[in-house]
Amino acid sequence: MVHIETARLRLRLFTLDDLDAYHTAIFSDPDVTRFLPGGAPRPRDGSERVIRRFLEHWQQHDFGIFAVEYEGQVIGHCGLQYIPDTNHVELAYALAKSCWGKGLASEAAAACLRYGFEHLALDRIVAVFVSENTASERVMQKIGMHHVGLLACYGTELPCYALEEGERTT
C-alpha cells in the first residue's frame, strides 16, 4: 500500500472510514471551503463523493490524493491528480483550519512533489488556487513552484504555479 511519511505527517490512501473526520476537517468548515471548488460547505454525502472520486483516480491512474494524518488524526488531503478535462497533473491540498500556519501544508506538498518526480517520473506538476488564498500561493512558492499565468480549469481561470522536474530543488 502506498504511503508517505514526513517528519510530522503520514500520507496514506483514503478509506470510507475517514469520512466523518475528513468531513469535519474540510467540508463542514466555511473558512476552508471558501477556497475549494464550490466555495461553500458540503453535506456529508458530498464529502463521501469526494473520497470516492479520490479512490477512483487511484484505481485509474495508480496515483492520486492522500489522506493526511497529523498526530493520528485525519486533517485533510494532499496529493496529485489530473485536472479534469486536461493533461495537467495537479498538486492539490486542503487542511483543517486548526492546522493552518504550522508549515504542514508545505511539508505535505513538498513530499508529494518528490513522490511525483521520483516515483511517478512526472515531467511537470502544476497547482492552482483561488486568488484570495494567498496562504496557498505562499505554499507553492515555498516548495519551489513558480507562477506561469492563468489556467482554465474547474469552470473558471485560476492562477497557476508549476514546477518542471529539472527545476526541482527539494
PDB file of C-alpha atoms in Angstrom:
ATOM      1  CA  MET A   1       0.000   0.000   0.000  1.00  0.00           C
ATOM      2  CA  VAL A   2       1.335   3.417  -0.988  1.00  0.00           C
ATOM      3  CA  HIS A   3       2.008   5.907   1.788  1.00  0.00           C
ATOM      4  CA  ILE A   4       4.426   8.729   2.545  1.00  0.00           C
ATOM      5  CA  GLU A   5       5.932   9.571   5.927  1.00  0.00           C
ATOM      6  CA  THR A   6       7.340  13.021   6.699  1.00  0.00           C
ATOM      7  CA  ALA A   7       8.721  14.423   9.937  1.00  0.00           C
ATOM      8  CA  ARG A   8       5.211  15.137  11.256  1.00  0.00           C
ATOM      9  CA  LEU A   9       2.748  13.662   8.789  1.00  0.00           C
ATOM     10  CA  ARG A  10       1.555  10.394   7.365  1.00  0.00           C
ATOM     11  CA  LEU A  11       0.013  10.487   3.897  1.00  0.00           C
ATOM     12  CA  ARG A  12      -1.955   7.366   3.033  1.00  0.00           C
ATOM     13  CA  LEU A  13      -4.826   6.166   0.882  1.00  0.00           C
ATOM     14  CA  PHE A  14      -8.272   7.237   1.998  1.00  0.00           C
ATOM     15  CA  THR A  15     -10.845   4.747   3.206  1.00  0.00           C
ATOM     16  CA  LEU A  16     -14.534   5.379   3.758  1.00  0.00           C
ATOM     17  CA  ASP A  17     -13.779   5.064   7.489  1.00  0.00           C
ATOM     18  CA  ASP A  18     -12.156   8.513   7.145  1.00  0.00           C
ATOM     19  CA  LEU A  19     -15.430  10.132   6.091  1.00  0.00           C
ATOM     20  CA  ASP A  20     -16.517  11.726   9.372  1.00  0.00           C
ATOM     21  CA  ALA A  21     -13.091  13.106  10.309  1.00  0.00           C
ATOM     22  CA  TYR A  22     -12.463  14.358   6.772  1.00  0.00           C
ATOM     23  CA  HIS A  23     -15.878  15.969   6.507  1.00  0.00           C
ATOM     24  CA  THR A  24     -15.408  17.744   9.841  1.00  0.00           C
ATOM     25  CA  ALA A  25     -11.891  18.908   8.972  1.00  0.00           C
ATOM     26  CA  ILE A  26     -12.591  20.146   5.443  1.00  0.00           C
ATOM     27  CA  PHE A  27     -16.109  20.265   4.043  1.00  0.00           C
ATOM     28  CA  SER A  28     -18.057  21.404   7.117  1.00  0.00           C
ATOM     29  CA  ASP A  29     -15.844  24.477   7.678  1.00  0.00           C
ATOM     30  CA  PRO A  30     -16.774  27.590   5.662  1.00  0.00           C
ATOM     31  CA  ASP A  31     -13.284  29.061   6.194  1.00  0.00           C
ATOM     32  CA  VAL A  32     -11.750  26.044   4.450  1.00  0.00           C
ATOM     33  CA  THR A  33     -14.360  25.509   1.747  1.00  0.00           C
ATOM     34  CA  ARG A  34     -14.329  29.120   0.556  1.00  0.00           C
ATOM     35  CA  PHE A  35     -11.020  28.246  -1.137  1.00  0.00           C
ATOM     36  CA  LEU A  36     -12.231  24.968  -2.695  1.00  0.00           C
ATOM     37  CA  PRO A  37     -14.353  24.320  -5.804  1.00  0.00           C
ATOM     38  CA  GLY A  38     -17.918  25.249  -4.940  1.00  0.00           C
ATOM     39  CA  GLY A  39     -16.788  27.758  -2.306  1.00  0.00           C
ATOM     40  CA  ALA A  40     -19.169  26.613   0.433  1.00  0.00           C
ATOM     41  CA  PRO A  41     -19.593  23.765   2.948  1.00  0.00           C
ATOM     42  CA  ARG A  42     -20.971  20.498   1.597  1.00  0.00           C
ATOM     43  CA  PRO A  43     -23.229  17.903   3.153  1.00  0.00           C
ATOM     44  CA  ARG A  44     -21.644  14.706   4.433  1.00  0.00           C
ATOM     45  CA  ASP A  45     -22.637  12.802   1.265  1.00  0.00           C
ATOM     46  CA  GLY A  46     -20.698  15.403  -0.754  1.00  0.00           C
ATOM     47  CA  SER A  47     -17.593  14.555   1.254  1.00  0.00           C
ATOM     48  CA  GLU A  48     -18.218  10.881   0.565  1.00  0.00           C
ATOM     49  CA  ARG A  49     -18.368  11.596  -3.182  1.00  0.00           C
ATOM     50  CA  VAL A  50     -15.027  13.409  -2.945  1.00  0.00           C
ATOM     51  CA  ILE A  51     -13.373  10.455  -1.185  1.00  0.00           C
ATOM     52  CA  ARG A  52     -14.839   8.046  -3.743  1.00  0.00           C
ATOM     53  CA  ARG A  53     -13.517  10.257  -6.567  1.00  0.00           C
ATOM     54  CA  PHE A  54     -10.051  10.234  -4.936  1.00  0.00           C
ATOM     55  CA  LEU A  55     -10.160   6.425  -4.742  1.00  0.00           C
ATOM     56  CA  GLU A  56     -11.338   6.097  -8.365  1.00  0.00           C
ATOM     57  CA  HIS A  57      -8.436   8.290  -9.513  1.00  0.00           C
ATOM     58  CA  TRP A  58      -6.014   5.948  -7.720  1.00  0.00           C
ATOM     59  CA  GLN A  59      -7.601   2.947  -9.442  1.00  0.00           C
ATOM     60  CA  GLN A  60      -7.487   4.562 -12.879  1.00  0.00           C
ATOM     61  CA  HIS A  61      -4.040   6.193 -12.735  1.00  0.00           C
ATOM     62  CA  ASP A  62      -2.047   4.463  -9.961  1.00  0.00           C
ATOM     63  CA  PHE A  63      -1.591   7.786  -8.147  1.00  0.00           C
ATOM     64  CA  GLY A  64      -3.867  10.298  -6.515  1.00  0.00           C
ATOM     65  CA  ILE A  65      -4.827  12.229  -3.423  1.00  0.00           C
ATOM     66  CA  PHE A  66      -3.752  11.032   0.026  1.00  0.00           C
ATOM     67  CA  ALA A  67      -5.465  11.392   3.375  1.00  0.00           C
ATOM     68  CA  VAL A  68      -3.179  13.500   5.578  1.00  0.00           C
ATOM     69  CA  GLU A  69      -2.769  12.393   9.198  1.00  0.00           C
ATOM     70  CA  TYR A  70      -1.265  14.597  11.892  1.00  0.00           C
ATOM     71  CA  GLU A  71      -0.962  13.359  15.459  1.00  0.00           C
ATOM     72  CA  GLY A  72      -3.056  10.315  14.475  1.00  0.00           C
ATOM     73  CA  GLN A  73      -5.991  12.327  13.099  1.00  0.00           C
ATOM     74  CA  VAL A  74      -7.111  12.898   9.511  1.00  0.00           C
ATOM     75  CA  ILE A  75      -6.688  16.635   8.937  1.00  0.00           C
ATOM     76  CA  GLY A  76      -7.227  16.901   5.189  1.00  0.00           C
ATOM     77  CA  HIS A  77      -5.844  15.809   1.844  1.00  0.00           C
ATOM     78  CA  CYS A  78      -2.780  16.284  -0.315  1.00  0.00           C
ATOM     79  CA  GLY A  79      -1.601  14.595  -3.452  1.00  0.00           C
ATOM     80  CA  LEU A  80      -1.530  14.542  -7.218  1.00  0.00           C
ATOM     81  CA  GLN A  81      -4.400  14.230  -9.656  1.00  0.00           C
ATOM     82  CA  TYR A  82      -5.259  15.010 -13.236  1.00  0.00           C
ATOM     83  CA  ILE A  83      -7.202  18.236 -13.543  1.00  0.00           C
ATOM     84  CA  PRO A  84     -10.487  17.173 -15.186  1.00  0.00           C
ATOM     85  CA  ASP A  85     -10.539  17.518 -18.965  1.00  0.00           C
ATOM     86  CA  THR A  86      -6.801  18.328 -19.169  1.00  0.00           C
ATOM     87  CA  ASN A  87      -3.453  16.538 -19.275  1.00  0.00           C
ATOM     88  CA  HIS A  88      -2.147  18.581 -16.341  1.00  0.00           C
ATOM     89  CA  VAL A  89      -1.152  16.764 -13.159  1.00  0.00           C
ATOM     90  CA  GLU A  90      -2.131  18.960 -10.243  1.00  0.00           C
ATOM     91  CA  LEU A  91      -0.738  19.152  -6.733  1.00  0.00           C
ATOM     92  CA  ALA A  92      -3.863  19.606  -4.603  1.00  0.00           C
ATOM     93  CA  TYR A  93      -4.125  20.113  -0.858  1.00  0.00           C
ATOM     94  CA  ALA A  94      -6.522  21.247   1.838  1.00  0.00           C
ATOM     95  CA  LEU A  95      -6.003  21.080   5.580  1.00  0.00           C
ATOM     96  CA  ALA A  96      -8.243  21.743   8.574  1.00  0.00           C
ATOM     97  CA  LYS A  97      -8.181  25.349   9.747  1.00  0.00           C
ATOM     98  CA  SER A  98      -6.751  24.242  13.110  1.00  0.00           C
ATOM     99  CA  CYS A  99      -3.632  23.116  11.215  1.00  0.00           C
ATOM    100  CA  TRP A 100      -3.040  26.321   9.254  1.00  0.00           C
ATOM    101  CA  GLY A 101       0.140  28.300   9.900  1.00  0.00           C
ATOM    102  CA  LYS A 102       2.204  25.335  11.127  1.00  0.00           C
ATOM    103  CA  GLY A 103       4.024  24.529   7.872  1.00  0.00           C
ATOM    104  CA  LEU A 104       2.077  21.289   7.462  1.00  0.00           C
ATOM    105  CA  ALA A 105       0.733  22.125   4.003  1.00  0.00           C
ATOM    106  CA  SER A 106       4.259  22.884   2.769  1.00  0.00           C
ATOM    107  CA  GLU A 107       5.561  19.665   4.335  1.00  0.00           C
ATOM    108  CA  ALA A 108       2.847  17.547   2.711  1.00  0.00           C
ATOM    109  CA  ALA A 109       3.065  19.354  -0.642  1.00  0.00           C
ATOM    110  CA  ALA A 110       6.871  19.027  -0.848  1.00  0.00           C
ATOM    111  CA  ALA A 111       6.584  15.295  -0.105  1.00  0.00           C
ATOM    112  CA  CYS A 112       4.003  14.882  -2.879  1.00  0.00           C
ATOM    113  CA  LEU A 113       6.176  16.784  -5.366  1.00  0.00           C
ATOM    114  CA  ARG A 114       9.094  14.452  -4.557  1.00  0.00           C
ATOM    115  CA  TYR A 115       6.810  11.450  -4.955  1.00  0.00           C
ATOM    116  CA  GLY A 116       5.574  12.713  -8.321  1.00  0.00           C
ATOM    117  CA  PHE A 117       9.023  13.337  -9.726  1.00  0.00           C
ATOM    118  CA  GLU A 118      10.930  10.428  -8.148  1.00  0.00           C
ATOM    119  CA  HIS A 119       8.352   7.617  -8.152  1.00  0.00           C
ATOM    120  CA  LEU A 120       5.963   8.592 -10.926  1.00  0.00           C
ATOM    121  CA  ALA A 121       8.623  10.115 -13.219  1.00  0.00           C
ATOM    122  CA  LEU A 122       6.419  13.113 -13.973  1.00  0.00           C
ATOM    123  CA  ASP A 123       7.956  15.904 -16.039  1.00  0.00           C
ATOM    124  CA  ARG A 124       5.763  18.733 -14.772  1.00  0.00           C
ATOM    125  CA  ILE A 125       3.362  19.364 -11.890  1.00  0.00           C
ATOM    126  CA  VAL A 126       1.009  22.328 -11.618  1.00  0.00           C
ATOM    127  CA  ALA A 127      -1.005  23.828  -8.765  1.00  0.00           C
ATOM    128  CA  VAL A 128      -3.921  26.232  -8.959  1.00  0.00           C
ATOM    129  CA  PHE A 129      -5.566  28.366  -6.306  1.00  0.00           C
ATOM    130  CA  VAL A 130      -8.314  30.872  -5.692  1.00  0.00           C
ATOM    131  CA  SER A 131      -6.575  34.251  -5.907  1.00  0.00           C
ATOM    132  CA  GLU A 132      -7.769  35.266  -2.423  1.00  0.00           C
ATOM    133  CA  ASN A 133      -5.948  32.291  -0.925  1.00  0.00           C
ATOM    134  CA  THR A 134      -2.559  33.945  -0.517  1.00  0.00           C
ATOM    135  CA  ALA A 135      -1.509  31.310   2.043  1.00  0.00           C
ATOM    136  CA  SER A 136      -1.843  28.598  -0.602  1.00  0.00           C
ATOM    137  CA  GLU A 137       0.166  30.711  -3.028  1.00  0.00           C
ATOM    138  CA  ARG A 138       2.921  31.030  -0.387  1.00  0.00           C
ATOM    139  CA  VAL A 139       2.987  27.231  -0.038  1.00  0.00           C
ATOM    140  CA  MET A 140       3.554  26.925  -3.791  1.00  0.00           C
ATOM    141  CA  GLN A 141       6.362  29.467  -3.668  1.00  0.00           C
ATOM    142  CA  LYS A 142       7.938  27.860  -0.590  1.00  0.00           C
ATOM    143  CA  ILE A 143       8.179  24.462  -2.298  1.00  0.00           C
ATOM    144  CA  GLY A 144       9.855  25.947  -5.368  1.00  0.00           C
ATOM    145  CA  MET A 145       6.971  26.328  -7.810  1.00  0.00           C
ATOM    146  CA  HIS A 146       6.766  29.445  -9.985  1.00  0.00           C
ATOM    147  CA  HIS A 147       3.848  31.434 -11.372  1.00  0.00           C
ATOM    148  CA  VAL A 148       3.036  30.600 -15.003  1.00  0.00           C
ATOM    149  CA  GLY A 149      -0.160  32.600 -15.557  1.00  0.00           C
ATOM    150  CA  LEU A 150      -3.791  31.530 -15.567  1.00  0.00           C
ATOM    151  CA  LEU A 151      -5.107  28.031 -16.251  1.00  0.00           C
ATOM    152  CA  ALA A 152      -8.629  27.336 -17.496  1.00  0.00           C
ATOM    153  CA  CYS A 153      -9.942  24.647 -15.161  1.00  0.00           C
ATOM    154  CA  TYR A 154     -12.809  23.862 -12.808  1.00  0.00           C
ATOM    155  CA  GLY A 155     -15.102  26.098 -14.846  1.00  0.00           C
ATOM    156  CA  THR A 156     -13.009  29.250 -14.473  1.00  0.00           C
ATOM    157  CA  GLU A 157      -9.498  30.623 -14.911  1.00  0.00           C
ATOM    158  CA  LEU A 158      -7.263  30.245 -11.867  1.00  0.00           C
ATOM    159  CA  PRO A 159      -3.749  31.467 -11.097  1.00  0.00           C
ATOM    160  CA  CYS A 160      -1.341  28.620 -11.805  1.00  0.00           C
ATOM    161  CA  TYR A 161       2.082  27.679 -10.497  1.00  0.00           C
ATOM    162  CA  ALA A 162       4.228  24.926 -11.982  1.00  0.00           C
ATOM    163  CA  LEU A 163       7.442  23.019 -11.460  1.00  0.00           C
ATOM    164  CA  GLU A 164       9.385  21.020 -14.015  1.00  0.00           C
ATOM    165  CA  GLU A 165      11.493  18.037 -12.960  1.00  0.00           C
ATOM    166  CA  GLY A 166      14.735  19.830 -13.919  1.00  0.00           C
ATOM    167  CA  GLU A 167      13.856  22.886 -11.801  1.00  0.00           C
ATOM    168  CA  ARG A 168      13.374  20.949  -8.577  1.00  0.00           C
ATOM    169  CA  THR A 169      15.426  21.874  -5.519  1.00  0.00           C
ATOM    170  CA  THR A 170      13.640  19.788  -2.841  1.00  0.00           C
TER     171      THR A 170
END
